[in-house]
mmCIF file of C-alpha atoms in Angstrom:
data_model
loop_
_atom_site.group_PDB
_atom_site.id
_atom_site.type_symbol
_atom_site.label_atom_id
_atom_site.label_comp_id
_atom_site.label_asym_id
_atom_site.label_seq_id
_atom_site.Cartn_x
_atom_site.Cartn_y
_atom_site.Cartn_z
ATOM 1 C CA MET A 1 0.168 -0.158 0.030
ATOM 2 C CA GLY A 2 1.188 3.286 -0.637
ATOM 3 C CA ALA A 3 0.811 6.603 1.858
ATOM 4 C CA LEU A 4 -2.141 7.131 3.704
ATOM 5 C CA ASP A 5 -2.884 10.267 1.708
ATOM 6 C CA ASN A 6 -3.806 8.427 -1.353
ATOM 7 C CA THR A 7 -4.885 5.025 0.503
ATOM 8 C CA PHE A 8 -7.389 5.808 3.443
ATOM 9 C CA GLY A 9 -6.909 9.429 3.060
ATOM 10 C CA ALA A 10 -8.720 8.926 -0.314
ATOM 11 C CA PHE A 11 -11.010 6.415 0.741
ATOM 12 C CA LEU A 12 -12.276 8.872 3.486
ATOM 13 C CA ILE A 13 -12.590 11.340 0.741
ATOM 14 C CA GLY A 14 -14.597 9.618 -1.042
ATOM 15 C CA VAL A 15 -16.906 8.201 1.676
ATOM 16 C CA VAL A 16 -17.542 12.142 2.310
ATOM 17 C CA ILE A 17 -18.541 13.129 -1.365
ATOM 18 C CA SER A 18 -20.708 10.070 -1.567
ATOM 19 C CA ALA A 19 -22.284 11.078 1.907
ATOM 20 C CA THR A 20 -23.342 14.266 -0.019
ATOM 21 C CA LEU A 21 -24.318 13.338 -2.993
ATOM 22 C CA TYR A 22 -26.757 10.436 -0.618
ATOM 23 C CA GLY A 23 -28.402 13.597 0.600
ATOM 24 C CA VAL A 24 -29.312 15.047 -2.622
ATOM 25 C CA THR A 25 -30.654 11.608 -3.675
ATOM 26 C CA CYS A 26 -32.540 11.733 -0.633
ATOM 27 C CA VAL A 27 -34.232 15.182 -1.333
ATOM 28 C CA GLN A 28 -34.713 14.542 -4.871
ATOM 29 C CA THR A 29 -36.693 10.998 -3.861
ATOM 30 C CA TRP A 30 -39.154 13.209 -1.339
ATOM 31 C CA TYR A 31 -39.295 15.905 -4.400
ATOM 32 C CA TYR A 32 -40.605 12.691 -6.674
ATOM 33 C CA TYR A 33 -42.797 11.043 -4.648
ATOM 34 C CA SER A 34 -44.346 14.615 -3.872
ATOM 35 C CA ARG A 35 -44.993 15.821 -6.983
ATOM 36 C CA TYR A 36 -46.055 12.586 -9.065
ATOM 37 C CA PRO A 37 -48.069 10.711 -6.949
ATOM 38 C CA SER A 38 -50.174 9.655 -10.183
ATOM 39 C CA ASP A 39 -47.337 7.732 -11.435
ATOM 40 C CA PRO A 40 -47.366 3.618 -11.890
ATOM 41 C CA TRP A 41 -46.963 1.541 -9.189
ATOM 42 C CA TYR A 42 -43.411 0.079 -10.696
ATOM 43 C CA ILE A 43 -41.647 3.511 -11.437
ATOM 44 C CA LYS A 44 -42.872 4.236 -7.844
ATOM 45 C CA LEU A 45 -41.369 0.997 -6.768
ATOM 46 C CA LEU A 46 -38.376 1.527 -8.951
ATOM 47 C CA VAL A 47 -37.353 4.512 -7.221
ATOM 48 C CA GLY A 48 -38.045 3.397 -3.564
ATOM 49 C CA ALA A 49 -35.742 -0.092 -4.394
ATOM 50 C CA VAL A 50 -32.657 2.202 -5.785
ATOM 51 C CA LEU A 51 -32.951 4.390 -2.790
ATOM 52 C CA LEU A 52 -32.862 0.958 -0.993
ATOM 53 C CA SER A 53 -29.979 -0.092 -2.504
ATOM 54 C CA ASP A 54 -28.081 3.008 -2.634
ATOM 55 C CA SER A 55 -29.111 3.673 1.584
ATOM 56 C CA VAL A 56 -27.319 -0.005 1.974
ATOM 57 C CA HIS A 57 -24.131 1.127 0.460
ATOM 58 C CA GLN A 58 -24.158 4.264 2.243
ATOM 59 C CA ALA A 59 -24.377 2.330 5.389
ATOM 60 C CA LEU A 60 -21.595 -0.480 4.615
ATOM 61 C CA ILE A 61 -19.103 2.243 3.019
ATOM 62 C CA THR A 62 -19.196 4.390 6.004
ATOM 63 C CA HIS A 63 -18.867 1.177 8.435
ATOM 64 C CA THR A 64 -15.737 0.428 6.482
ATOM 65 C CA VAL A 65 -14.268 3.832 6.552
ATOM 66 C CA TYR A 66 -15.400 3.780 10.695
ATOM 67 C CA THR A 67 -13.426 0.382 10.964
ATOM 68 C CA TYR A 68 -10.128 1.354 9.419
ATOM 69 C CA LEU A 69 -10.127 4.871 10.733
ATOM 70 C CA VAL A 70 -11.712 4.426 14.515
ATOM 71 C CA THR A 71 -11.906 0.708 15.610
ATOM 72 C CA ASP A 72 -8.657 -0.438 13.920
ATOM 73 C CA PHE A 73 -6.785 3.238 14.731
ATOM 74 C CA GLY A 74 -3.027 2.689 16.419
ATOM 75 C CA VAL A 75 -3.043 -0.658 14.816
ATOM 76 C CA ALA A 76 -1.239 -0.486 11.405
ATOM 77 C CA ALA A 77 -1.297 -4.533 10.833
ATOM 78 C CA ASP A 78 -5.291 -4.216 10.521
ATOM 79 C CA LEU A 79 -4.952 -1.552 7.855
ATOM 80 C CA GLY A 80 -3.936 -4.244 5.473
ATOM 81 C CA LYS A 81 -6.981 -6.289 6.391
ATOM 82 C CA LEU A 82 -10.462 -6.256 4.339
ATOM 83 C CA VAL A 83 -13.545 -5.561 5.955
ATOM 84 C CA TRP A 84 -16.178 -7.482 4.918
ATOM 85 C CA SER A 85 -18.315 -4.617 4.172
ATOM 86 C CA LEU A 86 -15.632 -3.185 2.175
ATOM 87 C CA ILE A 87 -17.077 -6.095 -0.588
ATOM 88 C CA VAL A 88 -20.406 -6.530 -0.169
ATOM 89 C CA GLU A 89 -20.681 -2.586 -0.814
ATOM 90 C CA VAL A 90 -19.670 -4.068 -4.673
ATOM 91 C CA LEU A 91 -22.598 -6.113 -4.625
ATOM 92 C CA PHE A 92 -24.973 -3.209 -4.070
ATOM 93 C CA ASN A 93 -23.418 -0.763 -6.187
ATOM 94 C CA GLY A 94 -23.988 -3.837 -9.035
ATOM 95 C CA PHE A 95 -27.495 -3.384 -8.145
ATOM 96 C CA THR A 96 -28.354 0.248 -8.312
ATOM 97 C CA ALA A 97 -26.243 0.631 -11.412
ATOM 98 C CA LEU A 98 -28.466 -2.954 -13.234
ATOM 99 C CA MET A 99 -31.679 -1.150 -11.688
ATOM 100 C CA VAL A 100 -30.975 2.361 -13.223
ATOM 101 C CA GLN A 101 -29.223 0.922 -16.601
ATOM 102 C CA SER A 102 -32.569 -1.070 -17.451
ATOM 103 C CA PHE A 103 -34.834 1.662 -17.129
ATOM 104 C CA LEU A 104 -32.883 3.504 -19.364
ATOM 105 C CA THR A 105 -32.530 0.461 -21.658
ATOM 106 C CA MET A 106 -36.399 0.255 -21.515
ATOM 107 C CA ARG A 107 -36.177 3.674 -22.823
ATOM 108 C CA VAL A 108 -34.171 2.830 -26.013
ATOM 109 C CA TYR A 109 -36.395 0.112 -26.565
ATOM 110 C CA ARG A 110 -39.484 2.092 -26.536
ATOM 111 C CA LEU A 111 -38.223 5.106 -28.616
ATOM 112 C CA SER A 112 -36.417 3.021 -31.272
ATOM 113 C CA ASN A 113 -39.874 1.315 -31.913
ATOM 114 C CA LYS A 114 -38.676 -1.504 -30.257
ATOM 115 C CA SER A 115 -35.576 -1.986 -32.112
ATOM 116 C CA ILE A 116 -33.920 -5.743 -30.534
ATOM 117 C CA ILE A 117 -30.494 -4.598 -32.051
ATOM 118 C CA ALA A 118 -30.336 -1.388 -30.116
ATOM 119 C CA THR A 119 -31.490 -3.148 -27.161
ATOM 120 C CA VAL A 120 -29.719 -6.206 -26.793
ATOM 121 C CA SER A 121 -26.756 -4.259 -27.514
ATOM 122 C CA VAL A 122 -27.338 -2.019 -24.509
ATOM 123 C CA LEU A 123 -28.587 -4.399 -22.178
ATOM 124 C CA SER A 124 -25.661 -7.267 -22.771
ATOM 125 C CA LEU A 125 -23.393 -4.889 -21.854
ATOM 126 C CA VAL A 126 -25.979 -3.522 -18.471
ATOM 127 C CA ILE A 127 -25.832 -7.672 -17.687
ATOM 128 C CA GLY A 128 -22.460 -8.197 -18.844
ATOM 129 C CA GLU A 129 -21.369 -5.497 -16.127
ATOM 130 C CA PHE A 130 -23.611 -7.206 -13.430
ATOM 131 C CA ILE A 131 -22.437 -10.679 -13.881
ATOM 132 C CA LEU A 132 -19.031 -9.467 -13.559
ATOM 133 C CA VAL A 133 -19.723 -7.690 -10.294
ATOM 134 C CA VAL A 134 -21.408 -10.829 -9.131
ATOM 135 C CA ILE A 135 -18.542 -12.561 -10.138
ATOM 136 C CA TYR A 136 -15.879 -10.101 -8.178
ATOM 137 C CA VAL A 137 -17.815 -10.191 -4.980
ATOM 138 C CA ALA A 138 -17.989 -13.890 -5.066
ATOM 139 C CA LYS A 139 -14.250 -14.002 -5.510
ATOM 140 C CA SER A 140 -12.912 -11.336 -3.026
ATOM 141 C CA ILE A 141 -15.558 -12.375 -0.133
ATOM 142 C CA HIS A 142 -13.266 -14.869 0.985
ATOM 143 C CA MET A 143 -10.145 -12.910 0.884
ATOM 144 C CA THR A 144 -8.303 -11.443 3.708
ATOM 145 C CA THR A 145 -5.927 -8.848 2.831
ATOM 146 C CA PHE A 146 -5.477 -6.358 0.076
ATOM 147 C CA VAL A 147 -2.917 -8.190 -1.645
ATOM 148 C CA GLU A 148 -5.225 -10.693 -2.093
ATOM 149 C CA LEU A 149 -7.759 -8.229 -3.424
ATOM 150 C CA ALA A 150 -5.163 -7.076 -5.885
ATOM 151 C CA THR A 151 -5.049 -10.113 -7.964
ATOM 152 C CA LEU A 152 -8.487 -9.337 -9.175
ATOM 153 C CA LYS A 153 -7.880 -5.948 -10.667
ATOM 154 C CA PRO A 154 -8.392 -7.449 -14.223
ATOM 155 C CA LEU A 155 -11.614 -7.773 -13.325
ATOM 156 C CA SER A 156 -12.691 -4.967 -11.219
ATOM 157 C CA MET A 157 -11.260 -2.793 -14.235
ATOM 158 C CA SER A 158 -13.778 -5.006 -16.824
ATOM 159 C CA VAL A 159 -16.416 -3.967 -14.339
ATOM 160 C CA ASN A 160 -16.107 -0.228 -15.118
ATOM 161 C CA ALA A 161 -15.128 -0.396 -18.728
ATOM 162 C CA LEU A 162 -18.540 -2.007 -18.971
ATOM 163 C CA ALA A 163 -20.137 0.286 -16.479
ATOM 164 C CA ALA A 164 -18.328 3.571 -18.830
ATOM 165 C CA ALA A 165 -19.396 1.623 -22.249
ATOM 166 C CA GLY A 166 -23.161 1.050 -21.241
ATOM 167 C CA ASP A 167 -23.640 4.798 -19.910
ATOM 168 C CA VAL A 168 -21.978 5.839 -23.512
ATOM 169 C CA LEU A 169 -24.170 3.426 -25.474
ATOM 170 C CA ILE A 170 -27.117 4.573 -24.065
ATOM 171 C CA ALA A 171 -26.774 8.384 -24.564
ATOM 172 C CA VAL A 172 -25.260 7.972 -27.752
ATOM 173 C CA PHE A 173 -28.959 5.478 -28.828
ATOM 174 C CA LEU A 174 -31.424 8.555 -26.960
ATOM 175 C CA CYS A 175 -29.379 11.496 -28.681
ATOM 176 C CA THR A 176 -29.488 9.653 -32.355
ATOM 177 C CA LEU A 177 -32.807 8.551 -32.052
ATOM 178 C CA LEU A 178 -34.221 11.915 -31.064
ATOM 179 C CA GLN A 179 -32.367 13.580 -33.736
ATOM 180 C CA GLN A 180 -34.380 11.320 -36.364
ATOM 181 C CA SER A 181 -37.426 12.332 -34.386
ATOM 182 C CA ARG A 182 -37.592 15.974 -35.889
ATOM 183 C CA THR A 183 -40.459 17.228 -37.090
ATOM 184 C CA GLY A 184 -39.692 20.586 -38.511
ATOM 185 C CA PHE A 185 -41.523 22.382 -36.239
ATOM 186 C CA ARG A 186 -40.320 24.733 -33.941
ATOM 187 C CA ARG A 187 -41.781 24.223 -30.310
ATOM 188 C CA SER A 188 -41.263 19.974 -31.076
ATOM 189 C CA ASP A 189 -37.612 20.757 -32.399
ATOM 190 C CA THR A 190 -36.603 22.498 -29.521
ATOM 191 C CA MET A 191 -37.922 20.332 -27.105
ATOM 192 C CA ILE A 192 -35.697 18.043 -28.923
ATOM 193 C CA ASN A 193 -32.980 19.537 -28.633
ATOM 194 C CA LYS A 194 -33.515 20.139 -24.640
ATOM 195 C CA LEU A 195 -33.795 16.233 -24.781
ATOM 196 C CA ILE A 196 -31.012 15.986 -26.289
ATOM 197 C CA LEU A 197 -28.762 17.772 -23.863
ATOM 198 C CA PHE A 198 -30.705 16.564 -20.853
ATOM 199 C CA SER A 199 -29.573 12.751 -21.842
ATOM 200 C CA ILE A 200 -26.261 14.040 -22.271
ATOM 201 C CA ASN A 201 -25.455 15.592 -19.487
ATOM 202 C CA THR A 202 -27.460 12.707 -17.312
ATOM 203 C CA GLY A 203 -25.063 9.972 -18.363
ATOM 204 C CA LEU A 204 -22.213 12.247 -18.465
ATOM 205 C CA LEU A 205 -21.297 12.080 -14.953
ATOM 206 C CA THR A 206 -21.526 8.507 -14.424
ATOM 207 C CA SER A 207 -19.496 7.996 -17.462
ATOM 208 C CA ILE A 208 -16.831 10.428 -16.278
ATOM 209 C CA CYS A 209 -16.932 8.986 -12.746
ATOM 210 C CA ALA A 210 -16.610 5.253 -14.456
ATOM 211 C CA VAL A 211 -13.828 5.983 -16.797
ATOM 212 C CA MET A 212 -11.830 8.272 -13.906
ATOM 213 C CA SER A 213 -12.251 4.742 -11.906
ATOM 214 C CA LEU A 214 -10.384 2.747 -14.603
ATOM 215 C CA ILE A 215 -8.018 5.130 -14.864
ATOM 216 C CA SER A 216 -7.386 5.465 -11.225
ATOM 217 C CA ILE A 217 -6.642 1.480 -11.243
ATOM 218 C CA SER A 218 -4.428 1.675 -14.195
ATOM 219 C CA VAL A 219 -2.049 4.335 -13.142
ATOM 220 C CA TRP A 220 -2.551 4.169 -9.516
ATOM 221 C CA GLY A 221 -3.078 0.332 -8.746
ATOM 222 C CA SER A 222 -1.759 0.550 -5.511
ATOM 223 C CA THR A 223 -3.792 3.362 -3.976
ATOM 224 C CA PHE A 224 -7.391 3.663 -3.376
ATOM 225 C CA ILE A 225 -8.183 6.675 -5.619
ATOM 226 C CA TYR A 226 -10.474 4.085 -7.789
ATOM 227 C CA ILE A 227 -12.246 2.803 -4.686
ATOM 228 C CA SER A 228 -13.363 6.864 -3.921
ATOM 229 C CA PHE A 229 -14.639 6.819 -7.723
ATOM 230 C CA TYR A 230 -16.405 3.575 -7.276
ATOM 231 C CA PHE A 231 -18.106 4.889 -3.894
ATOM 232 C CA CYS A 232 -19.776 7.803 -5.990
ATOM 233 C CA LEU A 233 -20.579 5.527 -8.940
ATOM 234 C CA GLY A 234 -23.740 4.171 -7.671
ATOM 235 C CA ARG A 235 -25.184 7.854 -5.703
ATOM 236 C CA LEU A 236 -24.923 9.341 -9.334
ATOM 237 C CA TYR A 237 -26.532 6.776 -11.125
ATOM 238 C CA CYS A 238 -29.815 6.938 -8.148
ATOM 239 C CA ASN A 239 -29.320 10.937 -8.878
ATOM 240 C CA SER A 240 -29.581 10.143 -12.783
ATOM 241 C CA LEU A 241 -32.392 8.003 -12.488
ATOM 242 C CA LEU A 242 -34.364 10.467 -10.272
ATOM 243 C CA ALA A 243 -33.519 14.006 -12.170
ATOM 244 C CA THR A 244 -34.652 12.508 -15.509
ATOM 245 C CA LEU A 245 -38.003 11.374 -13.733
ATOM 246 C CA ASN A 246 -38.179 14.620 -11.865
ATOM 247 C CA ALA A 247 -37.573 16.820 -14.846
ATOM 248 C CA ARG A 248 -40.768 16.146 -16.716
ATOM 249 C CA LYS A 249 -42.994 18.800 -15.425
ATOM 250 C CA SER A 250 -40.211 21.338 -15.933
ATOM 251 C CA LEU A 251 -39.844 20.279 -19.630
ATOM 252 C CA ARG A 252 -43.945 20.612 -20.118
ATOM 253 C CA GLY A 253 -43.712 23.625 -18.588
ATOM 254 C CA ASP A 254 -40.847 25.233 -20.652
ATOM 255 C CA SER A 255 -43.538 23.732 -23.798
ATOM 256 C CA ARG A 256 -46.343 25.972 -22.453
ATOM 257 C CA ASP A 257 -44.220 28.954 -22.617
ATOM 258 C CA GLU A 258 -43.528 29.098 -26.306
ATOM 259 C CA ASN A 259 -45.927 30.125 -28.975
ATOM 260 C CA MET A 260 -45.891 28.666 -32.349
ATOM 261 C CA SER A 261 -47.814 29.839 -35.098
ATOM 262 C CA LEU A 262 -48.552 28.402 -38.590
ATOM 263 C CA SER A 263 -49.621 29.781 -41.695
ATOM 264 C CA LEU A 264 -52.219 28.242 -44.161
ATOM 265 C CA GLN A 265 -49.505 26.351 -46.425
ATOM 266 C CA GLY A 266 -48.120 24.825 -42.913
ATOM 267 C CA ILE A 267 -50.739 22.914 -41.947
ATOM 268 C CA GLN A 268 -50.404 20.530 -44.427
ATOM 269 C CA LYS A 269 -46.983 19.577 -43.430
ATOM 270 C CA THR A 270 -48.757 18.040 -40.101
ATOM 271 C CA SER A 271 -49.847 14.633 -41.442
ATOM 272 C CA ASN A 272 -46.293 14.157 -42.165
ATOM 273 C CA SER A 273 -45.080 14.502 -38.922
ATOM 274 C CA ILE A 274 -47.604 12.980 -36.697
ATOM 275 C CA GLY A 275 -45.814 9.390 -37.391
ATOM 276 C CA THR A 276 -42.660 10.497 -36.466
ATOM 277 C CA SER A 277 -43.595 12.389 -33.150
ATOM 278 C CA GLN A 278 -45.249 9.328 -32.385
ATOM 279 C CA ARG A 279 -41.987 7.923 -31.574
ATOM 280 C CA VAL A 280 -40.768 10.942 -29.077
ATOM 281 C CA SER A 281 -43.819 9.939 -26.882
ATOM 282 C CA SER A 282 -41.871 7.525 -25.092
ATOM 283 C CA MET A 283 -39.540 10.180 -23.794
ATOM 284 C CA ILE A 284 -39.844 12.478 -20.557
ATOM 285 C CA PHE A 285 -41.503 15.424 -22.757
ATOM 286 C CA PHE A 286 -44.503 17.236 -22.613
ATOM 287 C CA TRP A 287 -45.336 18.149 -26.545
ATOM 288 C CA GLN A 288 -48.453 20.667 -27.398
ATOM 289 C CA ARG A 289 -48.841 21.477 -31.362
ATOM 290 C CA VAL A 290 -51.286 23.968 -31.409
ATOM 291 C CA TRP A 291 -52.374 25.236 -34.862
ATOM 292 C CA LEU A 292 -53.615 28.926 -34.684
ATOM 293 C CA ILE A 293 -54.370 30.786 -37.726
ATOM 294 C CA GLU A 294 -54.826 34.346 -36.924
ATOM 295 C CA SER A 295 -55.774 36.361 -40.278
ATOM 296 C CA TYR A 296 -58.751 34.717 -40.834
ATOM 297 C CA GLN A 297 -60.686 37.671 -38.378
ATOM 298 C CA ARG A 298 -59.749 39.766 -41.525
ATOM 299 C CA LEU A 299 -61.513 38.369 -44.169
ATOM 300 C CA PRO A 300 -65.035 39.451 -45.431
ATOM 301 C CA ASN A 301 -67.821 38.056 -44.050
ATOM 302 C CA ASN A 302 -69.327 36.495 -46.265
ATOM 303 C CA ILE A 303 -66.675 33.872 -46.643
ATOM 304 C CA SER A 304 -67.266 31.052 -44.248
ATOM 305 C CA ILE A 305 -64.085 29.065 -43.588
ATOM 306 C CA LYS A 306 -63.354 25.589 -41.210
ATOM 307 C CA ILE A 307 -60.503 25.970 -38.753
ATOM 308 C CA ASP A 308 -59.296 22.436 -37.304
ATOM 309 C CA THR A 309 -57.212 23.116 -34.027
ATOM 310 C CA THR A 310 -55.769 20.106 -32.532
ATOM 311 C CA GLN A 311 -54.261 19.795 -29.568
ATOM 312 C CA GLU A 312 -52.052 17.086 -28.430
ATOM 313 C CA TYR A 313 -50.864 16.004 -25.145
ATOM 314 C CA VAL A 314 -47.998 13.081 -25.084
ATOM 315 C CA ARG A 315 -46.837 12.289 -21.609
ATOM 316 C CA ASP A 316 -44.102 9.772 -21.006
ATOM 317 C CA GLU A 317 -44.394 6.141 -21.486
ATOM 318 C CA TYR A 318 -45.908 6.165 -17.534
ATOM 319 C CA SER A 319 -48.820 8.338 -18.128
ATOM 320 C CA SER A 320 -51.904 8.003 -20.300
ATOM 321 C CA ALA A 321 -51.794 9.837 -23.755
ATOM 322 C CA THR A 322 -54.616 12.135 -24.715
ATOM 323 C CA GLU A 323 -55.383 13.894 -27.597
ATOM 324 C CA LEU A 324 -57.775 16.454 -27.483
ATOM 325 C CA LYS A 325 -59.515 17.414 -31.055
ATOM 326 C CA SER A 326 -61.893 19.929 -31.663
ATOM 327 C CA ALA A 327 -63.527 21.815 -34.818
ATOM 328 C CA GLN A 328 -64.781 25.250 -34.929
ATOM 329 C CA ALA A 329 -67.302 27.003 -37.689
ATOM 330 C CA VAL A 330 -66.143 30.878 -38.343
#
């Protein structure tokens, strides 16, 4: 082992940052349950399960750092021994990543019109990562020293590599599919731009954290710097899920604030865009399209025209979609 600064010092910093992110998780969870009481039961169950897994993980790493820095304080020989909670926490981090990445994989499946190729390619990375986590825990649970644990370095690197690859692939698929769903309408395209940016941002932090953990264990394998990054990974996954769910009303509110007017000639374009917009309905946003024709008021009184005003409320896959259509004769 290296010096205390880059071993147990990095260990302690990772636990402190992880505890801070856990506080953000709790606030976001409270916000979700208070703002979205009508969400389907399985989404509420998913949020509860992720919070539970995150809480157990935080308790385990707190127990680990307390054991090394308080219980075994002054006993140098014990610092080289493994504490059981340091091994078990890897499993709960894996549980959190599995649930969140599976949730995002389902979004890829629905947005891609149930594409088997896209879904399987993402799901294979997600499941592969969890299998490696289980193998890592099964092999390391019987080890007693950090020297023995170092023999599993290739396996640990593989876990981080698959985590980063899965996050990047999910973000790429979501952004590509959203880009293909553009309709030509300013409001919908603006909303798609926001969703693309949101998809990149939510996957960026987890990808960076996994990559930094991979780089740390490769370059500074004798230190615990990689462990500090891995401690925070589960917390970032949890907050990524909650941010995705909690942003829905904000995105819908933004769509209401924008106004869009179309000329009579522009109405012909909508028939071609409806099929495309259905692909976007599986994402987290509220898309309202209104056909407004203001010039009819200036027409002579002896001309009668019929104006079809269509309002579409396309909600995410966890809410029912409602379309209200009305015809007015002037």
